[in-house]
Tab-separated table of C-alpha atoms in Angstrom:
chain	number	residue	atom	x	y	z
A	17	MET	CA	0.204	-0.158	0.105
A	18	ALA	CA	1.788	2.986	-1.179
A	19	GLN	CA	1.012	6.508	0.568
A	20	ALA	CA	2.518	9.890	-0.178
A	21	SER	CA	5.246	9.595	2.500
A	22	LEU	CA	5.379	5.698	3.655
A	23	SER	CA	5.273	2.533	1.796
A	24	VAL	CA	3.560	-0.035	3.762
A	25	GLU	CA	3.502	-3.671	3.567
A	26	GLU	CA	1.266	-5.654	5.953
A	27	ARG	CA	1.949	-9.479	6.489
A	28	SER	CA	0.085	-11.757	8.997
A	29	ASP	CA	2.440	-11.323	11.744
A	30	ARG	CA	4.408	-7.828	11.090
A	31	VAL	CA	4.120	-4.830	9.233
A	32	HIS	CA	7.070	-3.005	7.332
A	33	ILE	CA	6.926	0.507	6.626
A	34	VAL	CA	9.430	2.470	4.746
A	35	LEU	CA	9.759	6.060	4.950
A	36	ASN	CA	9.891	7.198	1.641
A	37	ARG	CA	10.820	10.741	1.003
A	38	PRO	CA	14.299	9.979	-0.708
A	39	GLU	CA	14.248	13.517	-2.327
A	40	SER	CA	14.764	14.991	1.184
A	41	ARG	CA	16.584	12.053	2.675
A	42	ASN	CA	13.551	11.038	4.148
A	43	SER	CA	13.065	14.214	6.400
A	44	ILE	CA	10.027	13.842	8.728
A	45	ASP	CA	7.158	16.546	7.523
A	46	GLN	CA	3.596	16.685	8.748
A	47	GLY	CA	2.351	14.430	6.154
A	48	MET	CA	4.639	11.831	7.174
A	49	ILE	CA	3.665	12.183	10.785
A	50	ASP	CA	0.049	11.892	10.042
A	51	GLU	CA	0.720	8.764	7.962
A	52	LEU	CA	2.530	7.128	10.885
A	53	HIS	CA	-0.113	8.029	13.244
A	54	ALA	CA	-2.494	5.936	10.852
A	55	VAL	CA	-0.157	3.223	10.871
A	56	CYS	CA	-0.216	3.323	14.757
A	57	ALA	CA	-3.798	3.472	14.926
A	58	LYS	CA	-4.060	0.265	12.752
A	59	LEU	CA	-1.439	-1.673	15.173
A	60	GLU	CA	-3.064	-0.366	18.346
A	61	SER	CA	-6.267	-2.349	17.144
A	62	GLY	CA	-4.443	-5.186	15.700
A	63	PRO	CA	-1.097	-5.502	17.474
A	64	LYS	CA	1.580	-6.875	15.263
A	65	VAL	CA	5.546	-6.358	14.963
A	66	LEU	CA	6.523	-3.224	13.348
A	67	VAL	CA	9.625	-2.606	11.463
A	68	ILE	CA	10.432	0.801	10.344
A	69	SER	CA	13.209	1.350	7.656
A	70	GLY	CA	14.121	4.087	5.070
A	71	ALA	CA	14.338	4.629	1.398
A	72	GLY	CA	17.339	5.441	-0.792
A	73	GLY	CA	20.035	4.645	1.820
A	74	THR	CA	18.894	6.767	4.552
A	75	PHE	CA	16.882	6.120	7.529
A	76	ALA	CA	15.566	9.691	8.156
A	77	SER	CA	17.772	12.939	8.117
A	78	GLY	CA	15.689	14.657	10.813
A	79	ALA	CA	12.587	16.978	10.934
A	80	ASP	CA	11.871	18.653	7.774
A	81	ILE	CA	13.616	22.133	8.335
A	82	ARG	CA	11.415	23.949	5.644
A	83	GLN	CA	8.389	23.271	7.853
A	84	MET	CA	10.502	23.658	11.189
A	85	ILE	CA	11.566	27.157	10.479
A	86	ASP	CA	8.119	28.556	10.678
A	87	ARG	CA	6.773	26.830	13.686
A	88	GLY	CA	6.732	28.914	16.946
A	89	ARG	CA	6.084	28.367	20.416
A	90	THR	CA	2.472	27.012	20.030
A	91	GLU	CA	3.761	24.150	17.742
A	92	ALA	CA	6.617	23.331	20.302
A	93	LEU	CA	4.506	22.838	23.086
A	94	ALA	CA	2.224	20.792	20.798
A	95	GLY	CA	5.046	17.954	20.811
A	96	ILE	CA	4.189	17.040	17.171
A	97	ASN	CA	7.324	14.942	16.994
A	98	THR	CA	7.118	13.612	20.546
A	99	THR	CA	3.514	12.891	20.480
A	100	LEU	CA	4.151	10.476	17.555
A	101	PHE	CA	7.242	8.970	18.986
A	102	GLN	CA	5.535	8.270	22.530
A	103	ARG	CA	2.806	6.492	20.452
A	104	ILE	CA	5.353	4.465	18.511
A	105	ALA	CA	7.099	3.351	21.767
A	106	ALA	CA	3.959	2.313	23.482
A	107	LEU	CA	2.885	0.354	20.721
A	108	PRO	CA	1.525	-3.155	21.858
A	109	MET	CA	3.988	-5.350	20.102
A	110	PRO	CA	7.795	-4.692	19.541
A	111	VAL	CA	9.163	-2.038	17.174
A	112	ILE	CA	12.431	-2.509	15.172
A	113	ALA	CA	14.474	0.119	13.507
A	114	ALA	CA	16.120	-0.714	10.650
A	115	ILE	CA	18.674	1.944	10.185
A	116	ASP	CA	20.783	2.460	6.806
A	117	GLY	CA	22.786	5.612	6.309
A	118	TYR	CA	21.879	8.690	8.220
A	119	ALA	CA	19.430	8.628	11.221
A	120	LEU	CA	19.663	12.195	12.513
A	121	GLY	CA	17.924	14.737	14.585
A	122	GLY	CA	14.150	13.692	14.591
A	123	GLY	CA	15.123	10.607	12.665
A	124	ALA	CA	17.523	9.439	15.396
A	125	GLU	CA	14.837	10.155	18.076
A	126	LEU	CA	12.459	7.841	15.943
A	127	ALA	CA	14.929	5.067	16.144
A	128	TYR	CA	15.552	5.813	20.095
A	129	ALA	CA	11.589	5.189	20.354
A	130	CYS	CA	11.875	1.790	18.989
A	131	ASP	CA	12.597	-1.384	21.052
A	132	PHE	CA	15.251	-2.817	18.869
A	133	ARG	CA	17.738	-1.159	16.380
A	134	ILE	CA	19.662	-3.005	13.693
A	135	ALA	CA	22.110	-0.961	11.610
A	136	THR	CA	24.032	-1.262	8.327
A	137	THR	CA	27.865	-0.749	8.260
A	138	ARG	CA	27.344	2.861	6.840
A	139	ALA	CA	24.802	3.902	9.426
A	140	LYS	CA	25.524	7.469	11.057
A	141	ILE	CA	23.339	8.313	14.241
A	142	GLY	CA	23.479	11.598	15.931
A	143	ASN	CA	21.533	14.816	17.185
A	144	PRO	CA	23.032	18.141	15.709
A	145	GLU	CA	19.780	20.217	16.915
A	146	ALA	CA	21.741	22.485	19.070
A	147	GLY	CA	23.485	23.618	15.791
A	148	LEU	CA	20.229	24.728	14.308
A	149	GLY	CA	19.252	26.766	17.425
A	150	ILE	CA	16.782	24.064	19.137
A	151	ILE	CA	17.201	21.111	21.348
A	152	ALA	CA	16.658	17.486	20.464
A	153	GLY	CA	13.089	17.711	22.112
A	154	ALA	CA	11.154	14.653	20.801
A	155	GLY	CA	12.885	12.263	23.324
A	156	ALA	CA	16.855	12.385	23.029
A	157	THR	CA	17.374	14.133	26.249
A	158	TRP	CA	15.844	11.358	28.204
A	159	ARG	CA	15.975	8.446	26.039
A	160	LEU	CA	19.512	8.595	24.824
A	161	PRO	CA	21.072	8.798	28.432
A	162	GLU	CA	19.006	5.354	29.298
A	163	LEU	CA	20.390	3.771	26.103
A	164	VAL	CA	23.834	4.708	25.727
A	165	GLY	CA	24.603	6.438	29.393
A	166	GLU	CA	24.747	10.189	30.046
A	167	PRO	CA	28.488	10.902	29.151
A	168	VAL	CA	28.017	9.488	25.717
A	169	ALA	CA	24.682	11.244	25.492
A	170	LYS	CA	26.215	14.550	26.411
A	171	GLU	CA	28.824	14.099	23.654
A	172	ILE	CA	25.891	13.635	20.946
A	173	LEU	CA	23.770	16.156	22.275
A	174	LEU	CA	26.192	18.921	23.352
A	175	ALA	CA	29.379	18.348	21.224
A	176	GLY	CA	27.957	16.723	17.906
A	177	ARG	CA	29.356	13.386	18.112
A	178	VAL	CA	27.861	11.270	15.380
A	179	LEU	CA	28.067	7.422	16.154
A	180	THR	CA	29.227	5.003	13.376
A	181	ALA	CA	27.534	1.715	13.212
A	182	ALA	CA	30.760	0.148	15.262
A	183	ASP	CA	30.209	2.859	17.894
A	184	ALA	CA	26.572	2.205	18.062
A	185	LEU	CA	27.246	-1.574	18.250
A	186	GLU	CA	29.879	-1.282	21.055
A	187	LEU	CA	27.431	1.163	23.092
A	188	ARG	CA	24.541	-1.499	22.446
A	189	LEU	CA	22.356	1.211	20.821
A	190	VAL	CA	22.199	-1.363	17.994
A	191	SER	CA	21.798	-4.999	18.531
A	192	GLU	CA	23.274	-5.963	15.137
A	193	VAL	CA	25.351	-4.307	12.299
A	194	VAL	CA	25.287	-5.844	8.661
A	195	GLU	CA	25.877	-4.970	5.128
A	196	PRO	CA	23.005	-2.858	3.599
A	197	ALA	CA	21.835	-5.741	1.299
A	198	GLY	CA	21.182	-8.014	4.385
A	199	LEU	CA	19.397	-5.083	6.419
A	200	LEU	CA	15.658	-6.065	5.918
A	201	ASP	CA	16.378	-9.829	6.317
A	202	ALA	CA	18.102	-9.238	9.580
A	203	ALA	CA	15.017	-7.278	10.630
A	204	ASP	CA	12.734	-10.117	9.600
A	205	ALA	CA	15.068	-12.688	11.423
A	206	LEU	CA	14.735	-10.664	14.654
A	207	ALA	CA	11.026	-10.263	14.286
A	208	ASP	CA	10.847	-14.260	13.699
A	209	ARG	CA	12.711	-14.520	17.030
A	210	ILE	CA	10.273	-12.253	18.882
A	211	LEU	CA	7.206	-14.107	17.322
A	212	ASN	CA	8.423	-17.397	18.735
A	213	TYR	CA	7.205	-16.123	21.829
A	214	ASP	CA	3.421	-15.784	22.898
A	215	PRO	CA	1.978	-12.445	21.728
A	216	ASP	CA	0.068	-11.759	25.118
A	217	ALA	CA	3.333	-12.262	27.076
A	218	LEU	CA	5.225	-10.018	24.910
A	219	MET	CA	2.682	-7.052	25.257
A	220	ALA	CA	2.489	-7.875	28.799
A	221	THR	CA	6.188	-7.548	29.148
A	222	LYS	CA	6.208	-4.348	27.221
A	223	ARG	CA	3.800	-2.752	29.501
A	224	ALA	CA	5.858	-3.731	32.427
A	225	LEU	CA	9.013	-2.559	31.295
A	226	ALA	CA	7.432	0.909	30.464
A	227	ALA	CA	5.772	1.445	33.969
A	228	PRO	CA	7.584	3.352	36.572
A	229	ARG	CA	10.110	1.898	38.905
A	230	SER	CA	7.377	2.886	41.672
A	231	ALA	CA	4.844	0.595	39.906
A	232	HIS	CA	6.870	-2.493	40.472
A	233	PRO	CA	6.585	-5.348	41.768
A	234	GLN	CA	2.565	-4.906	41.654
A	235	VAL	CA	2.571	-4.282	37.923
A	236	ASP	CA	4.524	-7.642	37.297
A	237	LEU	CA	2.195	-9.501	39.683
A	238	ASP	CA	-0.811	-8.040	37.773
A	239	GLU	CA	0.354	-8.931	34.407
A	240	GLN	CA	1.220	-12.514	35.700
A	241	ALA	CA	-1.955	-12.978	37.263
A	242	ILE	CA	-3.617	-12.314	33.973
A	243	LEU	CA	-1.038	-14.652	31.964
A	244	PHE	CA	-1.189	-17.684	34.482
A	245	GLU	CA	-5.054	-18.156	33.715
A	246	SER	CA	-4.276	-17.981	29.983
A	247	ASP	CA	-4.883	-21.063	27.531
A	248	ALA	CA	-1.627	-19.978	25.748
A	249	LYS	CA	0.462	-20.525	29.066
A	250	ARG	CA	-1.043	-23.943	29.620
A	251	ALA	CA	-0.523	-24.994	26.117
A	252	ARG	CA	3.127	-23.596	25.934
A	253	MET	CA	4.108	-25.202	29.353
A	254	THR	CA	2.530	-28.640	28.417
A	255	ALA	CA	4.211	-28.592	25.023
A	256	PHE	CA	7.912	-27.706	26.757
A	257	LEU	CA	7.075	-30.627	29.248
A	258	ASN	CA	6.253	-33.019	26.564
A	259	LYS	CA	9.304	-32.032	24.715
A	260	ARG	CA	11.548	-32.353	27.437
A	261	GLY	CA	10.177	-35.897	28.282
A	262	GLN	CA	10.852	-36.841	24.623
A	263	ASN	CA	14.421	-35.491	24.632
A	264	LYS	CA	14.756	-37.448	28.009
A	265	LYS	CA	13.536	-40.715	26.607
A	266	THR	CA	15.565	-40.171	23.339
A	267	ALA	CA	18.812	-39.590	25.708
A	268	GLU	CA	18.129	-42.693	27.596
A	269	GLY	CA	17.603	-44.756	24.316
A	270	GLU	CA	21.199	-43.575	23.164
A	271	GLU	CA	22.913	-44.821	26.384
């Protein structure tokens, strides 16, 4: 399904979206934001794993400066990008950012909002907002320190450090680095590993991870109480016990 700013491929268990404004290195404009909100609405009502990538050898170069330059106090307080990235972070099922080339500014903040990040060898990740007279105001000032630690976050946000793919892997900002041609295959392989798990358990885990520290351990107990009553829990545990029993019999037969 082609849209103005996105290409969307929906499968039975996942959705692939491609940020598709290569003429502006996939800068995030209002049209793209609106289309991403529409994708979020669909995934909130029908949860699936989401994979986000960019067209043309770039993930996203940041917010569209042509629109940003005319935004003022009202738009800043409205949190145009912040609201979207919060919604992506809160999607029920895991979200994977597949980063090729530049992920800068708002593009980097979009990647930070995802649960997983995979990069190509030519990825570059940074937040040059202060050079444009603004801050990285859509999550980087608090998500990035959580992801890479405060000292490195300050290098990126205050001194313009741009992370290479090797840097990002060493810092665990990305979980894997691959050649560009293998990026989407790697994202699908990660999605396959995720989808080996029970969807309800995945969604419960995401909710528990997102809960404030003060909510634990009660939030864990509440989520577990629901899962303990589920048919999936009993079926998966029964299958586990049966498989373990079969493996034990096989091992005994080989002795």
